């Protein structure tokens, strides 16, 4: 799986958009970009994933550059409950119930400030 | 029900004790995982079970012994642990999101283990 680089920490004012960057310059054509977050002392939580098109769901938007070497997770209106460590993970998809593990990097600690 | 449950929430054990961690999911997921997370570090994979068979063991010491009695249940048996094994132990199960094979993992809340 391709390696990712994220800033170790970011601050965001409550109510503003939080934009979390991720570099994955060695990504392969069949690798997807996944985002998870981990609120303090809880298990990680899936947020969103994408291959090359921008994606949006009820939690966030994912913007992937045209060359796919970087991406940005956008939380449109950050709240205090969004304070967490955000992990960007790049990996292949797979079928069936195979052993498709997640390899977590250090992630970005997002602090939402009142 | 999109929940992975883990018991106990907290566990304190001595180095000579034997204890077990339990993980349960009723979502029909056929791949389940154990991760270990030290403080201020990302989760690290320990074991993967696929269709109740151990498919990955990330060179975990034998004092950790996983067991998958059925498709809903995953145990982690602990024996003769060291203080450095104190960590948050997370269980997860894999859910396929799309026909292209993209997937997600549902994580439990973890068991906070302290070894004295």
PDB file of C-alpha atoms in Angstrom:
ATOM      1  CA  UNK A   1       0.000   0.000   0.000  1.00  0.00           C
ATOM      2  CA  UNK A   2       1.161   3.546  -0.770  1.00  0.00           C
ATOM      3  CA  UNK A   3       2.572   5.666   2.004  1.00  0.00           C
ATOM      4  CA  UNK A   4       0.802   8.847   3.113  1.00  0.00           C
ATOM      5  CA  UNK A   5       2.015  12.092   4.663  1.00  0.00           C
ATOM      6  CA  UNK A   6      -0.216  14.267   6.856  1.00  0.00           C
ATOM      7  CA  UNK A   7       0.501  17.298   9.036  1.00  0.00           C
ATOM      8  CA  UNK A   8       0.736  16.244  12.678  1.00  0.00           C
ATOM      9  CA  UNK A   9      -1.783  18.795  13.920  1.00  0.00           C
ATOM     10  CA  UNK A  10      -4.251  21.459  12.821  1.00  0.00           C
ATOM     11  CA  UNK A  11      -6.636  23.877  14.488  1.00  0.00           C
ATOM     12  CA  UNK A  12     -10.010  24.946  13.167  1.00  0.00           C
ATOM     13  CA  UNK A  13     -12.534  27.441  14.527  1.00  0.00           C
ATOM     14  CA  UNK A  14     -15.933  26.012  15.354  1.00  0.00           C
ATOM     15  CA  UNK A  15     -18.390  26.510  12.507  1.00  0.00           C
ATOM     16  CA  UNK A  16     -15.682  26.950   9.893  1.00  0.00           C
ATOM     17  CA  UNK A  17     -14.624  24.415   7.303  1.00  0.00           C
ATOM     18  CA  UNK A  18     -11.779  22.109   8.281  1.00  0.00           C
ATOM     19  CA  UNK A  19      -9.539  21.147   5.366  1.00  0.00           C
ATOM     20  CA  UNK A  20      -7.224  18.241   6.113  1.00  0.00           C
ATOM     21  CA  UNK A  21      -4.536  17.519   3.506  1.00  0.00           C
ATOM     22  CA  UNK A  22      -2.904  14.212   2.667  1.00  0.00           C
ATOM     23  CA  UNK A  23      -0.023  13.516   0.299  1.00  0.00           C
ATOM     24  CA  UNK A  24       0.181  10.113  -1.383  1.00  0.00           C
ATOM     25  CA  UNK A  25       2.576  10.687  -4.257  1.00  0.00           C
ATOM     26  CA  UNK A  26       3.298   6.967  -4.782  1.00  0.00           C
ATOM     27  CA  UNK A  27      -0.334   5.927  -5.109  1.00  0.00           C
ATOM     28  CA  UNK A  28      -1.041   3.223  -7.694  1.00  0.00           C
ATOM     29  CA  UNK A  29      -3.868   3.269 -10.184  1.00  0.00           C
ATOM     30  CA  UNK A  30      -5.897   0.657  -8.311  1.00  0.00           C
ATOM     31  CA  UNK A  31      -5.499   2.189  -4.858  1.00  0.00           C
ATOM     32  CA  UNK A  32      -8.278   4.066  -3.123  1.00  0.00           C
ATOM     33  CA  UNK A  33      -7.981   6.897  -0.612  1.00  0.00           C
ATOM     34  CA  UNK A  34      -9.782   6.213   2.668  1.00  0.00           C
ATOM     35  CA  UNK A  35     -10.289   8.516   5.628  1.00  0.00           C
ATOM     36  CA  UNK A  36     -10.946   7.410   9.180  1.00  0.00           C
ATOM     37  CA  UNK A  37     -11.033   9.378  12.391  1.00  0.00           C
ATOM     38  CA  UNK A  38     -10.518   8.436  16.005  1.00  0.00           C
ATOM     39  CA  UNK A  39     -12.104  10.446  18.747  1.00  0.00           C
ATOM     40  CA  UNK A  40     -10.206  10.218  22.009  1.00  0.00           C
ATOM     41  CA  UNK A  41     -10.380   6.753  23.607  1.00  0.00           C
ATOM     42  CA  UNK A  42     -12.808   5.423  21.000  1.00  0.00           C
ATOM     43  CA  UNK A  43     -12.322   3.064  18.071  1.00  0.00           C
ATOM     44  CA  UNK A  44     -11.572   4.521  14.643  1.00  0.00           C
ATOM     45  CA  UNK A  45     -14.564   5.465  12.518  1.00  0.00           C
ATOM     46  CA  UNK A  46     -14.824   5.312   8.729  1.00  0.00           C
ATOM     47  CA  UNK A  47     -15.556   8.684   7.108  1.00  0.00           C
ATOM     48  CA  UNK A  48     -15.288   8.443   3.331  1.00  0.00           C
ATOM     49  CA  UNK A  49     -13.305   6.959   0.470  1.00  0.00           C
ATOM     50  CA  UNK A  50     -12.620   7.695  -3.189  1.00  0.00           C
ATOM     51  CA  UNK A  51     -10.649   6.611  -6.244  1.00  0.00           C
ATOM     52  CA  UNK A  52     -10.350   9.658  -8.495  1.00  0.00           C
ATOM     53  CA  UNK A  53     -13.620  11.563  -8.428  1.00  0.00           C
ATOM     54  CA  UNK A  54     -14.588  13.901  -5.656  1.00  0.00           C
ATOM     55  CA  UNK A  55     -16.911  12.314  -3.148  1.00  0.00           C
ATOM     56  CA  UNK A  56     -19.375  13.672  -0.613  1.00  0.00           C
ATOM     57  CA  UNK A  57     -21.430  12.041   2.087  1.00  0.00           C
ATOM     58  CA  UNK A  58     -23.242  13.212   5.194  1.00  0.00           C
ATOM     59  CA  UNK A  59     -20.017  13.510   7.151  1.00  0.00           C
ATOM     60  CA  UNK A  60     -17.505  15.061   4.771  1.00  0.00           C
ATOM     61  CA  UNK A  61     -16.253  15.736   1.268  1.00  0.00           C
ATOM     62  CA  UNK A  62     -13.168  14.247  -0.314  1.00  0.00           C
ATOM     63  CA  UNK A  63     -11.286  16.147  -3.002  1.00  0.00           C
ATOM     64  CA  UNK A  64      -8.658  14.165  -4.922  1.00  0.00           C
ATOM     65  CA  UNK A  65      -6.286  15.997  -7.262  1.00  0.00           C
ATOM     66  CA  UNK A  66      -6.288  15.068 -10.918  1.00  0.00           C
ATOM     67  CA  UNK A  67      -2.880  13.365 -10.671  1.00  0.00           C
ATOM     68  CA  UNK A  68      -4.160  11.575  -7.523  1.00  0.00           C
ATOM     69  CA  UNK A  69      -0.988  12.430  -5.631  1.00  0.00           C
ATOM     70  CA  UNK A  70      -2.823  14.290  -2.910  1.00  0.00           C
ATOM     71  CA  UNK A  71      -6.255  14.698  -1.410  1.00  0.00           C
ATOM     72  CA  UNK A  72      -8.142  16.902   1.020  1.00  0.00           C
ATOM     73  CA  UNK A  73     -10.822  15.899   3.491  1.00  0.00           C
ATOM     74  CA  UNK A  74     -13.285  18.698   4.104  1.00  0.00           C
ATOM     75  CA  UNK A  75     -15.529  18.935   7.143  1.00  0.00           C
ATOM     76  CA  UNK A  76     -17.825  21.775   6.006  1.00  0.00           C
ATOM     77  CA  UNK A  77     -18.903  23.113   9.413  1.00  0.00           C
ATOM     78  CA  UNK A  78     -16.613  21.791  12.105  1.00  0.00           C
ATOM     79  CA  UNK A  79     -18.037  21.262  15.588  1.00  0.00           C
ATOM     80  CA  UNK A  80     -16.322  20.513  18.879  1.00  0.00           C
ATOM     81  CA  UNK A  81     -17.286  16.856  18.390  1.00  0.00           C
ATOM     82  CA  UNK A  82     -15.072  16.737  15.292  1.00  0.00           C
ATOM     83  CA  UNK A  83     -11.959  17.070  17.471  1.00  0.00           C
ATOM     84  CA  UNK A  84     -10.130  13.825  16.698  1.00  0.00           C
ATOM     85  CA  UNK A  85      -7.152  12.250  14.974  1.00  0.00           C
ATOM     86  CA  UNK A  86      -7.821  11.902  11.255  1.00  0.00           C
ATOM     87  CA  UNK A  87      -6.119   9.138   9.317  1.00  0.00           C
ATOM     88  CA  UNK A  88      -5.617   9.078   5.556  1.00  0.00           C
ATOM     89  CA  UNK A  89      -5.038   5.535   4.282  1.00  0.00           C
ATOM     90  CA  UNK A  90      -4.314   4.404   0.739  1.00  0.00           C
ATOM     91  CA  UNK A  91      -4.993   0.808  -0.202  1.00  0.00           C
ATOM     92  CA  UNK A  92      -6.399  -1.483  -2.830  1.00  0.00           C
ATOM     93  CA  UNK A  93      -9.949  -2.718  -2.874  1.00  0.00           C
ATOM     94  CA  UNK A  94     -10.719  -6.411  -2.740  1.00  0.00           C
ATOM     95  CA  UNK A  95     -13.571  -8.815  -3.059  1.00  0.00           C
ATOM     96  CA  UNK A  96     -14.926 -11.345  -0.662  1.00  0.00           C
ATOM     97  CA  UNK A  97     -14.002 -11.491   2.990  1.00  0.00           C
ATOM     98  CA  UNK A  98     -10.261 -11.370   2.493  1.00  0.00           C
ATOM     99  CA  UNK A  99      -7.671 -10.115   4.895  1.00  0.00           C
ATOM    100  CA  UNK A 100      -7.724  -6.502   3.792  1.00  0.00           C
ATOM    101  CA  UNK A 101      -6.054  -4.837   6.699  1.00  0.00           C
ATOM    102  CA  UNK A 102      -5.715  -1.140   7.399  1.00  0.00           C
ATOM    103  CA  UNK A 103      -2.269   0.321   7.957  1.00  0.00           C
ATOM    104  CA  UNK A 104      -2.553   3.509   9.979  1.00  0.00           C
ATOM    105  CA  UNK A 105      -0.027   6.327   9.714  1.00  0.00           C
ATOM    106  CA  UNK A 106       0.401   8.976  12.383  1.00  0.00           C
ATOM    107  CA  UNK A 107      -2.603  10.993  11.223  1.00  0.00           C
ATOM    108  CA  UNK A 108      -3.520  14.623  11.862  1.00  0.00           C
ATOM    109  CA  UNK A 109      -4.782  15.714  15.241  1.00  0.00           C
ATOM    110  CA  UNK A 110      -7.564  18.202  14.516  1.00  0.00           C
ATOM    111  CA  UNK A 111      -8.545  20.510  17.344  1.00  0.00           C
ATOM    112  CA  UNK A 112     -11.793  22.422  16.859  1.00  0.00           C
ATOM    113  CA  UNK A 113     -11.672  25.592  18.922  1.00  0.00           C
ATOM    114  CA  UNK A 114     -14.774  27.385  20.281  1.00  0.00           C
TER     115      UNK A 114
ATOM    116  CA  UNK B   1     -27.116  -3.308  13.980  1.00  0.00           C
ATOM    117  CA  UNK B   2     -23.774  -1.811  12.952  1.00  0.00           C
ATOM    118  CA  UNK B   3     -22.056  -2.384  16.222  1.00  0.00           C
ATOM    119  CA  UNK B   4     -18.936  -4.189  17.343  1.00  0.00           C
ATOM    120  CA  UNK B   5     -18.975  -4.787  21.081  1.00  0.00           C
ATOM    121  CA  UNK B   6     -15.949  -5.458  23.253  1.00  0.00           C
ATOM    122  CA  UNK B   7     -15.757  -6.655  26.828  1.00  0.00           C
ATOM    123  CA  UNK B   8     -14.463  -5.765  29.273  1.00  0.00           C
ATOM    124  CA  UNK B   9     -14.025  -2.012  28.818  1.00  0.00           C
ATOM    125  CA  UNK B  10     -11.135  -1.958  31.270  1.00  0.00           C
ATOM    126  CA  UNK B  11      -8.891  -4.752  32.541  1.00  0.00           C
ATOM    127  CA  UNK B  12      -6.094  -4.715  35.083  1.00  0.00           C
ATOM    128  CA  UNK B  13      -4.020  -7.866  35.352  1.00  0.00           C
ATOM    129  CA  UNK B  14      -0.818  -9.078  36.903  1.00  0.00           C
ATOM    130  CA  UNK B  15       1.990 -10.615  34.909  1.00  0.00           C
ATOM    131  CA  UNK B  16       1.073 -14.128  36.045  1.00  0.00           C
ATOM    132  CA  UNK B  17      -2.648 -13.852  35.322  1.00  0.00           C
ATOM    133  CA  UNK B  18      -4.606 -15.385  32.482  1.00  0.00           C
ATOM    134  CA  UNK B  19      -7.414 -13.288  31.059  1.00  0.00           C
ATOM    135  CA  UNK B  20      -9.447 -13.018  27.862  1.00  0.00           C
ATOM    136  CA  UNK B  21     -10.795 -10.172  25.785  1.00  0.00           C
ATOM    137  CA  UNK B  22     -14.028 -10.687  23.899  1.00  0.00           C
ATOM    138  CA  UNK B  23     -15.305  -9.119  20.694  1.00  0.00           C
ATOM    139  CA  UNK B  24     -18.716  -9.686  19.123  1.00  0.00           C
ATOM    140  CA  UNK B  25     -20.476  -8.562  15.946  1.00  0.00           C
ATOM    141  CA  UNK B  26     -23.804  -9.643  14.492  1.00  0.00           C
ATOM    142  CA  UNK B  27     -23.489  -8.015  11.100  1.00  0.00           C
ATOM    143  CA  UNK B  28     -22.502 -11.196   9.260  1.00  0.00           C
ATOM    144  CA  UNK B  29     -19.003  -9.910   8.545  1.00  0.00           C
ATOM    145  CA  UNK B  30     -16.596 -12.737   7.800  1.00  0.00           C
ATOM    146  CA  UNK B  31     -13.300 -10.935   8.465  1.00  0.00           C
ATOM    147  CA  UNK B  32     -12.374  -9.783  11.958  1.00  0.00           C
ATOM    148  CA  UNK B  33      -9.291  -8.053  13.303  1.00  0.00           C
ATOM    149  CA  UNK B  34      -7.369  -7.375  16.496  1.00  0.00           C
ATOM    150  CA  UNK B  35      -5.356  -4.151  16.753  1.00  0.00           C
ATOM    151  CA  UNK B  36      -3.153  -2.856  19.536  1.00  0.00           C
ATOM    152  CA  UNK B  37      -2.857   0.868  20.213  1.00  0.00           C
ATOM    153  CA  UNK B  38      -0.291   2.383  22.558  1.00  0.00           C
ATOM    154  CA  UNK B  39      -0.862   5.862  23.914  1.00  0.00           C
ATOM    155  CA  UNK B  40      -0.485   8.632  21.322  1.00  0.00           C
ATOM    156  CA  UNK B  41       0.289   6.087  18.592  1.00  0.00           C
ATOM    157  CA  UNK B  42      -1.825   4.779  15.689  1.00  0.00           C
ATOM    158  CA  UNK B  43      -3.462   1.344  15.884  1.00  0.00           C
ATOM    159  CA  UNK B  44      -1.231  -1.551  14.845  1.00  0.00           C
ATOM    160  CA  UNK B  45      -2.599  -4.745  13.368  1.00  0.00           C
ATOM    161  CA  UNK B  46      -2.097  -7.917  15.404  1.00  0.00           C
ATOM    162  CA  UNK B  47      -4.275 -10.646  13.877  1.00  0.00           C
ATOM    163  CA  UNK B  48      -6.763 -11.148  11.059  1.00  0.00           C
ATOM    164  CA  UNK B  49      -9.393 -13.871  10.883  1.00  0.00           C
ATOM    165  CA  UNK B  50     -11.118 -14.620   7.622  1.00  0.00           C
ATOM    166  CA  UNK B  51     -14.001 -17.101   7.625  1.00  0.00           C
ATOM    167  CA  UNK B  52     -13.049 -18.089  11.175  1.00  0.00           C
ATOM    168  CA  UNK B  53      -9.502 -19.015  10.117  1.00  0.00           C
ATOM    169  CA  UNK B  54      -6.397 -17.120  11.167  1.00  0.00           C
ATOM    170  CA  UNK B  55      -5.037 -15.526   8.009  1.00  0.00           C
ATOM    171  CA  UNK B  56      -2.568 -12.973   9.343  1.00  0.00           C
ATOM    172  CA  UNK B  57      -0.424 -12.949  12.480  1.00  0.00           C
ATOM    173  CA  UNK B  58       1.791  -9.862  12.518  1.00  0.00           C
ATOM    174  CA  UNK B  59       4.594 -11.600  14.455  1.00  0.00           C
ATOM    175  CA  UNK B  60       2.703 -11.204  17.709  1.00  0.00           C
ATOM    176  CA  UNK B  61       4.292 -12.865  20.786  1.00  0.00           C
ATOM    177  CA  UNK B  62       2.728 -16.160  21.814  1.00  0.00           C
ATOM    178  CA  UNK B  63       1.540 -14.680  25.106  1.00  0.00           C
ATOM    179  CA  UNK B  64      -1.302 -13.331  22.941  1.00  0.00           C
ATOM    180  CA  UNK B  65      -3.498 -16.145  21.638  1.00  0.00           C
ATOM    181  CA  UNK B  66      -6.441 -15.342  19.363  1.00  0.00           C
ATOM    182  CA  UNK B  67      -9.473 -17.541  18.907  1.00  0.00           C
ATOM    183  CA  UNK B  68     -12.481 -17.336  16.608  1.00  0.00           C
ATOM    184  CA  UNK B  69     -15.102 -19.824  17.874  1.00  0.00           C
ATOM    185  CA  UNK B  70     -17.732 -18.758  15.339  1.00  0.00           C
ATOM    186  CA  UNK B  71     -18.440 -16.069  12.755  1.00  0.00           C
ATOM    187  CA  UNK B  72     -19.714 -13.593  15.354  1.00  0.00           C
ATOM    188  CA  UNK B  73     -17.165 -13.964  18.109  1.00  0.00           C
ATOM    189  CA  UNK B  74     -13.468 -13.204  18.438  1.00  0.00           C
ATOM    190  CA  UNK B  75     -11.435 -13.737  21.584  1.00  0.00           C
ATOM    191  CA  UNK B  76      -7.935 -12.718  22.588  1.00  0.00           C
ATOM    192  CA  UNK B  77      -6.456 -14.870  25.338  1.00  0.00           C
ATOM    193  CA  UNK B  78      -3.757 -13.235  27.425  1.00  0.00           C
ATOM    194  CA  UNK B  79      -1.134 -15.015  29.518  1.00  0.00           C
ATOM    195  CA  UNK B  80       2.102 -13.921  31.163  1.00  0.00           C
ATOM    196  CA  UNK B  81       1.878 -10.405  29.799  1.00  0.00           C
ATOM    197  CA  UNK B  82       4.455  -7.702  30.414  1.00  0.00           C
ATOM    198  CA  UNK B  83       3.843  -4.128  31.589  1.00  0.00           C
ATOM    199  CA  UNK B  84       4.750  -2.915  28.079  1.00  0.00           C
ATOM    200  CA  UNK B  85       1.693  -4.796  26.777  1.00  0.00           C
ATOM    201  CA  UNK B  86      -0.514  -2.200  28.452  1.00  0.00           C
ATOM    202  CA  UNK B  87      -2.509  -0.608  25.649  1.00  0.00           C
ATOM    203  CA  UNK B  88      -5.941  -0.174  24.090  1.00  0.00           C
ATOM    204  CA  UNK B  89      -6.942  -3.362  22.265  1.00  0.00           C
ATOM    205  CA  UNK B  90      -9.319  -2.773  19.401  1.00  0.00           C
ATOM    206  CA  UNK B  91     -11.449  -5.271  17.530  1.00  0.00           C
ATOM    207  CA  UNK B  92     -12.874  -4.622  14.066  1.00  0.00           C
ATOM    208  CA  UNK B  93     -14.907  -6.376  11.405  1.00  0.00           C
ATOM    209  CA  UNK B  94     -14.804  -5.820   7.663  1.00  0.00           C
ATOM    210  CA  UNK B  95     -17.779  -4.725   5.596  1.00  0.00           C
ATOM    211  CA  UNK B  96     -17.737  -4.566   1.830  1.00  0.00           C
ATOM    212  CA  UNK B  97     -19.091  -1.223   0.629  1.00  0.00           C
ATOM    213  CA  UNK B  98     -19.325  -1.643  -3.146  1.00  0.00           C
ATOM    214  CA  UNK B  99     -19.222  -4.308  -5.812  1.00  0.00           C
ATOM    215  CA  UNK B 100     -15.781  -2.940  -6.759  1.00  0.00           C
ATOM    216  CA  UNK B 101     -14.515  -4.324  -3.486  1.00  0.00           C
ATOM    217  CA  UNK B 102     -14.078  -1.142  -1.498  1.00  0.00           C
ATOM    218  CA  UNK B 103     -14.647  -1.833   2.133  1.00  0.00           C
ATOM    219  CA  UNK B 104     -14.691  -0.366   5.582  1.00  0.00           C
ATOM    220  CA  UNK B 105     -13.967  -1.670   9.024  1.00  0.00           C
ATOM    221  CA  UNK B 106     -16.267  -1.217  11.959  1.00  0.00           C
ATOM    222  CA  UNK B 107     -14.326  -0.839  15.173  1.00  0.00           C
ATOM    223  CA  UNK B 108     -15.376  -1.610  18.692  1.00  0.00           C
ATOM    224  CA  UNK B 109     -14.698   0.841  21.535  1.00  0.00           C
ATOM    225  CA  UNK B 110     -11.695  -1.153  22.691  1.00  0.00           C
ATOM    226  CA  UNK B 111     -10.506  -2.713  25.940  1.00  0.00           C
ATOM    227  CA  UNK B 112      -8.093  -0.617  27.985  1.00  0.00           C
ATOM    228  CA  UNK B 113      -5.575  -3.117  29.381  1.00  0.00           C
ATOM    229  CA  UNK B 114      -3.170  -2.373  32.215  1.00  0.00           C
ATOM    230  CA  UNK B 115      -0.531  -4.951  33.138  1.00  0.00           C
ATOM    231  CA  UNK B 116       1.005  -4.524  36.584  1.00  0.00           C
TER     232      UNK B 116
END
